Amino acid sequence: MDDLFGDMAAGMPEREQLAEGALILRGRALPLEMALLAAIEGIVAVAPFRRMVTPGGFEMSVAMTNCGAAGWVTDRRGYRYDAMDPDSGKPWPPMPEAFLALATEAAAAAGYAGFVPDACLINRYEPGARLSLHQDRNERDFDNPIVSVSLGLPATFQFGGLSRTDPVRKIPLRHGDVVVWGGPSRLFFHGVPALKDGDHPRLGRVRLNLTFRKAL
Ligand code: MD6
Ligand code: FE
């Protein structure tokens, strides 16, 4: 169920603080659902999803693409932001207006007024795909928050602390949920365990996640 009643029936408040500086806004992306999905189709037509290779030589189970002035990439040389799509040699597609509007509005609602992302990483999970516990630290400064939008199949989000061995909370993220985090929790470890199979009415057997950052 995507509606507010569904969330409330499931015991999920509309706003939930995860940690200092980190907030879940349940269903915040739903009003823009169609615009977001159309924009993603446009991006993927120019910069298709691909499974990148980690510096250690492992192919990631999550497929990725980007839009905006900078895109997150990984290969044998390391993790970094790059203005160019390495597969095409051309700039990443521009950030769609609906993306920018949602990221800016959600950040402001969470207390981060003036956030203007220049990078959006789009993650595609199929059943079994996972993202192991990590910190997001390839951005130039950590003063800006990250805005994260979940679409499609539900996932469990693992949210830890500043140390890899800190206890991890498990939070369900569903279609339309937005997480904003920055400040004291900006460098907290987090991950997504293997996606469970399912069939989402709009996206089928897929979860998409958009993460907006100020990377440059
Ligand atoms: C995901 N998200 O939800 C993976 N990182 O599929 C992330 O790794 C992430 O959601 C930084 C900030 C927000 C995030
Ligand atoms: Fe991350």
GROMACS .gro file of C-alpha atoms and ligand atoms in nm:
model
  231
    1MET     CA    1   0.000   0.000   0.000
    2ASP     CA    2   0.137   0.336  -0.101
    3ASP     CA    3  -0.101   0.575   0.067
    4LEU     CA    4  -0.069   0.752   0.395
    5PHE     CA    5  -0.340   0.530   0.546
    6GLY     CA    6  -0.134   0.228   0.450
    7ASP     CA    7   0.170   0.372   0.623
    8MET     CA    8  -0.029   0.466   0.931
    9ALA     CA    9  -0.196   0.126   0.943
   10ALA     CA   10   0.153  -0.027   0.923
   11GLY     CA   11   0.258   0.189   1.216
   12MET     CA   12   0.478   0.415   1.008
   13PRO     CA   13   0.464   0.784   1.090
   14GLU     CA   14   0.488   1.033   0.807
   15ARG     CA   15   0.814   1.173   0.952
   16GLU     CA   16   1.050   0.956   1.149
   17GLN     CA   17   1.387   1.056   1.285
   18LEU     CA   18   1.651   0.789   1.231
   19ALA     CA   19   1.939   0.962   1.403
   20GLU     CA   20   2.048   1.318   1.462
   21GLY     CA   21   2.032   1.482   1.118
   22ALA     CA   22   1.856   1.187   0.951
   23LEU     CA   23   1.486   1.178   0.872
   24ILE     CA   24   1.249   0.950   0.677
   25LEU     CA   25   0.967   1.124   0.491
   26ARG     CA   26   0.721   0.845   0.412
   27GLY     CA   27   0.560   0.865   0.069
   28ARG     CA   28   0.706   1.206  -0.004
   29ALA     CA   29   0.787   1.116  -0.367
   30LEU     CA   30   0.441   0.977  -0.451
   31PRO     CA   31   0.294   1.300  -0.596
   32LEU     CA   32   0.584   1.306  -0.845
   33GLU     CA   33   0.585   0.932  -0.919
   34MET     CA   34   0.490   0.955  -1.287
   35ALA     CA   35   0.725   1.245  -1.360
   36LEU     CA   36   1.012   1.062  -1.188
   37LEU     CA   37   0.954   0.736  -1.376
   38ALA     CA   38   0.930   0.917  -1.711
   39ALA     CA   39   1.249   1.109  -1.636
   40ILE     CA   40   1.432   0.788  -1.543
   41GLU     CA   41   1.329   0.633  -1.877
   42GLY     CA   42   1.478   0.933  -2.057
   43ILE     CA   43   1.805   0.907  -1.865
   44VAL     CA   44   1.840   0.533  -1.915
   45ALA     CA   45   1.786   0.573  -2.291
   46VAL     CA   46   2.103   0.786  -2.302
   47ALA     CA   47   2.303   0.635  -2.016
   48PRO     CA   48   2.190   0.271  -1.967
   49PHE     CA   49   2.217   0.088  -1.635
   50ARG     CA   50   2.544  -0.101  -1.602
   51ARG     CA   51   2.708  -0.313  -1.335
   52MET     CA   52   3.032  -0.143  -1.244
   53VAL     CA   53   3.344  -0.306  -1.105
   54THR     CA   54   3.483  -0.226  -0.760
   55PRO     CA   55   3.850  -0.134  -0.714
   56GLY     CA   56   3.894  -0.489  -0.580
   57GLY     CA   57   3.770  -0.635  -0.911
   58PHE     CA   58   3.417  -0.745  -0.814
   59GLU     CA   59   3.119  -0.670  -1.035
   60MET     CA   60   2.849  -0.500  -0.826
   61SER     CA   61   2.510  -0.673  -0.805
   62VAL     CA   62   2.338  -0.333  -0.818
   63ALA     CA   63   2.324  -0.177  -1.167
   64MET     CA   64   2.383   0.199  -1.180
   65THR     CA   65   2.362   0.509  -1.392
   66ASN     CA   66   2.371   0.883  -1.320
   67CYS     CA   67   2.244   1.223  -1.417
   68GLY     CA   68   2.364   1.571  -1.336
   69ALA     CA   69   2.694   1.754  -1.368
   70ALA     CA   70   2.878   1.467  -1.201
   71GLY     CA   71   2.817   1.093  -1.179
   72TRP     CA   72   2.947   0.840  -0.928
   73VAL     CA   73   3.162   0.573  -1.091
   74THR     CA   74   3.380   0.286  -0.981
   75ASP     CA   75   3.639   0.081  -1.168
   76ARG     CA   76   3.977  -0.077  -1.097
   77ARG     CA   77   4.120   0.274  -1.042
   78GLY     CA   78   3.885   0.356  -0.755
   79TYR     CA   79   3.560   0.531  -0.662
   80ARG     CA   80   3.508   0.890  -0.780
   81TYR     CA   81   3.276   1.144  -0.941
   82ASP     CA   82   3.320   1.207  -1.311
   83ALA     CA   83   3.148   1.454  -1.544
   84MET     CA   84   3.161   1.192  -1.821
   85ASP     CA   85   2.987   0.859  -1.858
   86PRO     CA   86   3.283   0.621  -1.911
   87ASP     CA   87   3.067   0.395  -2.133
   88SER     CA   88   2.977   0.669  -2.383
   89GLY     CA   89   3.256   0.922  -2.328
   90LYS     CA   90   2.986   1.189  -2.310
   91PRO     CA   91   2.850   1.397  -2.019
   92TRP     CA   92   2.582   1.235  -1.802
   93PRO     CA   93   2.226   1.342  -1.893
   94PRO     CA   94   2.119   1.664  -1.720
   95MET     CA   95   1.928   1.649  -1.391
   96PRO     CA   96   1.554   1.656  -1.474
   97GLU     CA   97   1.348   1.937  -1.325
   98ALA     CA   98   1.127   1.693  -1.127
   99PHE     CA   99   1.438   1.543  -0.966
  100LEU     CA  100   1.574   1.879  -0.862
  101ALA     CA  101   1.238   1.993  -0.728
  102LEU     CA  102   1.188   1.682  -0.516
  103ALA     CA  103   1.542   1.679  -0.375
  104THR     CA  104   1.540   2.047  -0.287
  105GLU     CA  105   1.191   2.035  -0.135
  106ALA     CA  106   1.258   1.719   0.070
  107ALA     CA  107   1.589   1.854   0.199
  108ALA     CA  108   1.421   2.180   0.305
  109ALA     CA  109   1.142   1.984   0.480
  110ALA     CA  110   1.412   1.799   0.675
  111GLY     CA  111   1.584   2.120   0.779
  112TYR     CA  112   1.843   2.153   0.503
  113ALA     CA  113   1.726   2.466   0.322
  114GLY     CA  114   1.927   2.567   0.016
  115PHE     CA  115   2.040   2.217  -0.082
  116VAL     CA  116   2.107   2.210  -0.459
  117PRO     CA  117   2.233   1.870  -0.577
  118ASP     CA  118   2.467   1.844  -0.876
  119ALA     CA  119   2.475   1.464  -0.889
  120CYS     CA  120   2.212   1.191  -0.888
  121LEU     CA  121   2.311   0.826  -0.873
  122ILE     CA  122   2.038   0.586  -0.984
  123ASN     CA  123   2.064   0.234  -0.841
  124ARG     CA  124   1.868  -0.059  -0.984
  125TYR     CA  125   1.818  -0.368  -0.768
  126GLU     CA  126   1.682  -0.694  -0.900
  127PRO     CA  127   1.596  -0.975  -0.657
  128GLY     CA  128   1.914  -1.082  -0.476
  129ALA     CA  129   2.103  -0.756  -0.545
  130ARG     CA  130   2.256  -0.596  -0.238
  131LEU     CA  131   2.479  -0.311  -0.128
  132SER     CA  132   2.716  -0.397   0.153
  133LEU     CA  133   2.769  -0.168   0.450
  134HIS     CA  134   2.950   0.150   0.338
  135GLN     CA  135   3.000   0.520   0.400
  136ASP     CA  136   2.938   0.783   0.134
  137ARG     CA  137   3.261   0.979   0.136
  138ASN     CA  138   3.352   1.052  -0.227
  139GLU     CA  139   3.187   1.396  -0.215
  140ARG     CA  140   3.405   1.703  -0.174
  141ASP     CA  141   3.256   1.819   0.150
  142PHE     CA  142   3.021   1.662   0.398
  143ASP     CA  143   2.832   1.978   0.490
  144ASN     CA  144   2.555   1.895   0.244
  145PRO     CA  145   2.299   1.624   0.315
  146ILE     CA  146   2.210   1.332   0.085
  147VAL     CA  147   1.852   1.286  -0.031
  148SER     CA  148   1.755   0.927  -0.110
  149VAL     CA  149   1.435   0.824  -0.292
  150SER     CA  150   1.304   0.465  -0.303
  151LEU     CA  151   1.083   0.337  -0.587
  152GLY     CA  152   0.945  -0.005  -0.672
  153LEU     CA  153   0.995  -0.314  -0.457
  154PRO     CA  154   1.041  -0.260  -0.083
  155ALA     CA  155   1.384  -0.304   0.073
  156THR     CA  156   1.535  -0.319   0.417
  157PHE     CA  157   1.773  -0.035   0.489
  158GLN     CA  158   2.054  -0.095   0.736
  159PHE     CA  159   2.155   0.218   0.923
  160GLY     CA  160   2.451   0.199   1.159
  161GLY     CA  161   2.686   0.454   1.307
  162LEU     CA  162   3.024   0.614   1.248
  163SER     CA  163   3.206   0.288   1.306
  164ARG     CA  164   3.157  -0.018   1.085
  165THR     CA  165   3.095  -0.230   1.394
  166ASP     CA  166   2.827  -0.003   1.546
  167PRO     CA  167   2.486  -0.169   1.588
  168VAL     CA  168   2.268  -0.146   1.279
  169ARG     CA  169   1.899  -0.051   1.272
  170LYS     CA  170   1.683  -0.209   1.004
  171ILE     CA  171   1.429   0.018   0.843
  172PRO     CA  172   1.178  -0.082   0.574
  173LEU     CA  173   1.183   0.152   0.272
  174ARG     CA  174   0.894   0.144   0.031
  175HIS     CA  175   0.783   0.297  -0.296
  176GLY     CA  176   0.784   0.676  -0.258
  177ASP     CA  177   0.976   0.697   0.069
  178VAL     CA  178   1.243   0.968   0.095
  179VAL     CA  179   1.533   0.965   0.340
  180VAL     CA  180   1.731   1.283   0.405
  181TRP     CA  181   2.045   1.269   0.604
  182GLY     CA  182   2.331   1.494   0.687
  183GLY     CA  183   2.489   1.672   0.979
  184PRO     CA  184   2.609   1.438   1.253
  185SER     CA  185   2.495   1.124   1.067
  186ARG     CA  186   2.630   1.219   0.723
  187LEU     CA  187   2.908   0.958   0.745
  188PHE     CA  188   2.711   0.679   0.912
  189PHE     CA  189   2.757   0.330   0.773
  190HIS     CA  190   2.457   0.193   0.582
  191GLY     CA  191   2.363  -0.080   0.338
  192VAL     CA  192   2.087  -0.278   0.171
  193PRO     CA  193   2.069  -0.657   0.221
  194ALA     CA  194   1.968  -0.883  -0.070
  195LEU     CA  195   1.643  -0.760  -0.228
  196LYS     CA  196   1.350  -0.996  -0.179
  197ASP     CA  197   1.159  -1.100  -0.488
  198GLY     CA  198   0.820  -0.946  -0.550
  199ASP     CA  199   0.608  -0.780  -0.814
  200HIS     CA  200   0.557  -0.406  -0.791
  201PRO     CA  201   0.253  -0.268  -0.977
  202ARG     CA  202   0.460  -0.002  -1.158
  203LEU     CA  203   0.811  -0.143  -1.166
  204GLY     CA  204   0.774  -0.521  -1.158
  205ARG     CA  205   1.066  -0.709  -1.007
  206VAL     CA  206   1.280  -0.403  -0.951
  207ARG     CA  207   1.373  -0.151  -0.684
  208LEU     CA  208   1.515   0.184  -0.791
  209ASN     CA  209   1.692   0.422  -0.557
  210LEU     CA  210   1.790   0.779  -0.642
  211THR     CA  211   2.055   0.947  -0.428
  212PHE     CA  212   2.104   1.320  -0.467
  213ARG     CA  213   2.425   1.482  -0.356
  214LYS     CA  214   2.631   1.792  -0.390
  215ALA     CA  215   2.943   1.616  -0.515
  216LEU     CA  216   3.155   1.895  -0.666
  217MD6     C1  217   1.990   0.240  -0.146
  217MD6     N1  218   2.143   0.399  -0.063
  217MD6     O1  219   1.901   0.286  -0.074
  217MD6     C2  220   2.132   0.272  -0.121
  217MD6     N2  221   2.374   0.640   0.059
  217MD6     O2  222   1.965   0.165  -0.239
  217MD6     C3  223   2.261   0.451  -0.021
  217MD6     O3  224   2.365   0.392  -0.030
  217MD6     C4  225   2.257   0.584   0.037
  217MD6     O4  226   2.021   0.593   0.053
  217MD6     C5  227   2.381   0.761   0.115
  217MD6     C6  228   2.269   0.829   0.151
  217MD6     C7  229   2.148   0.774   0.129
  217MD6     C8  230   2.139   0.649   0.072
  218FE      FE  231   2.534   0.511   0.035
   0.00000   0.00000   0.00000
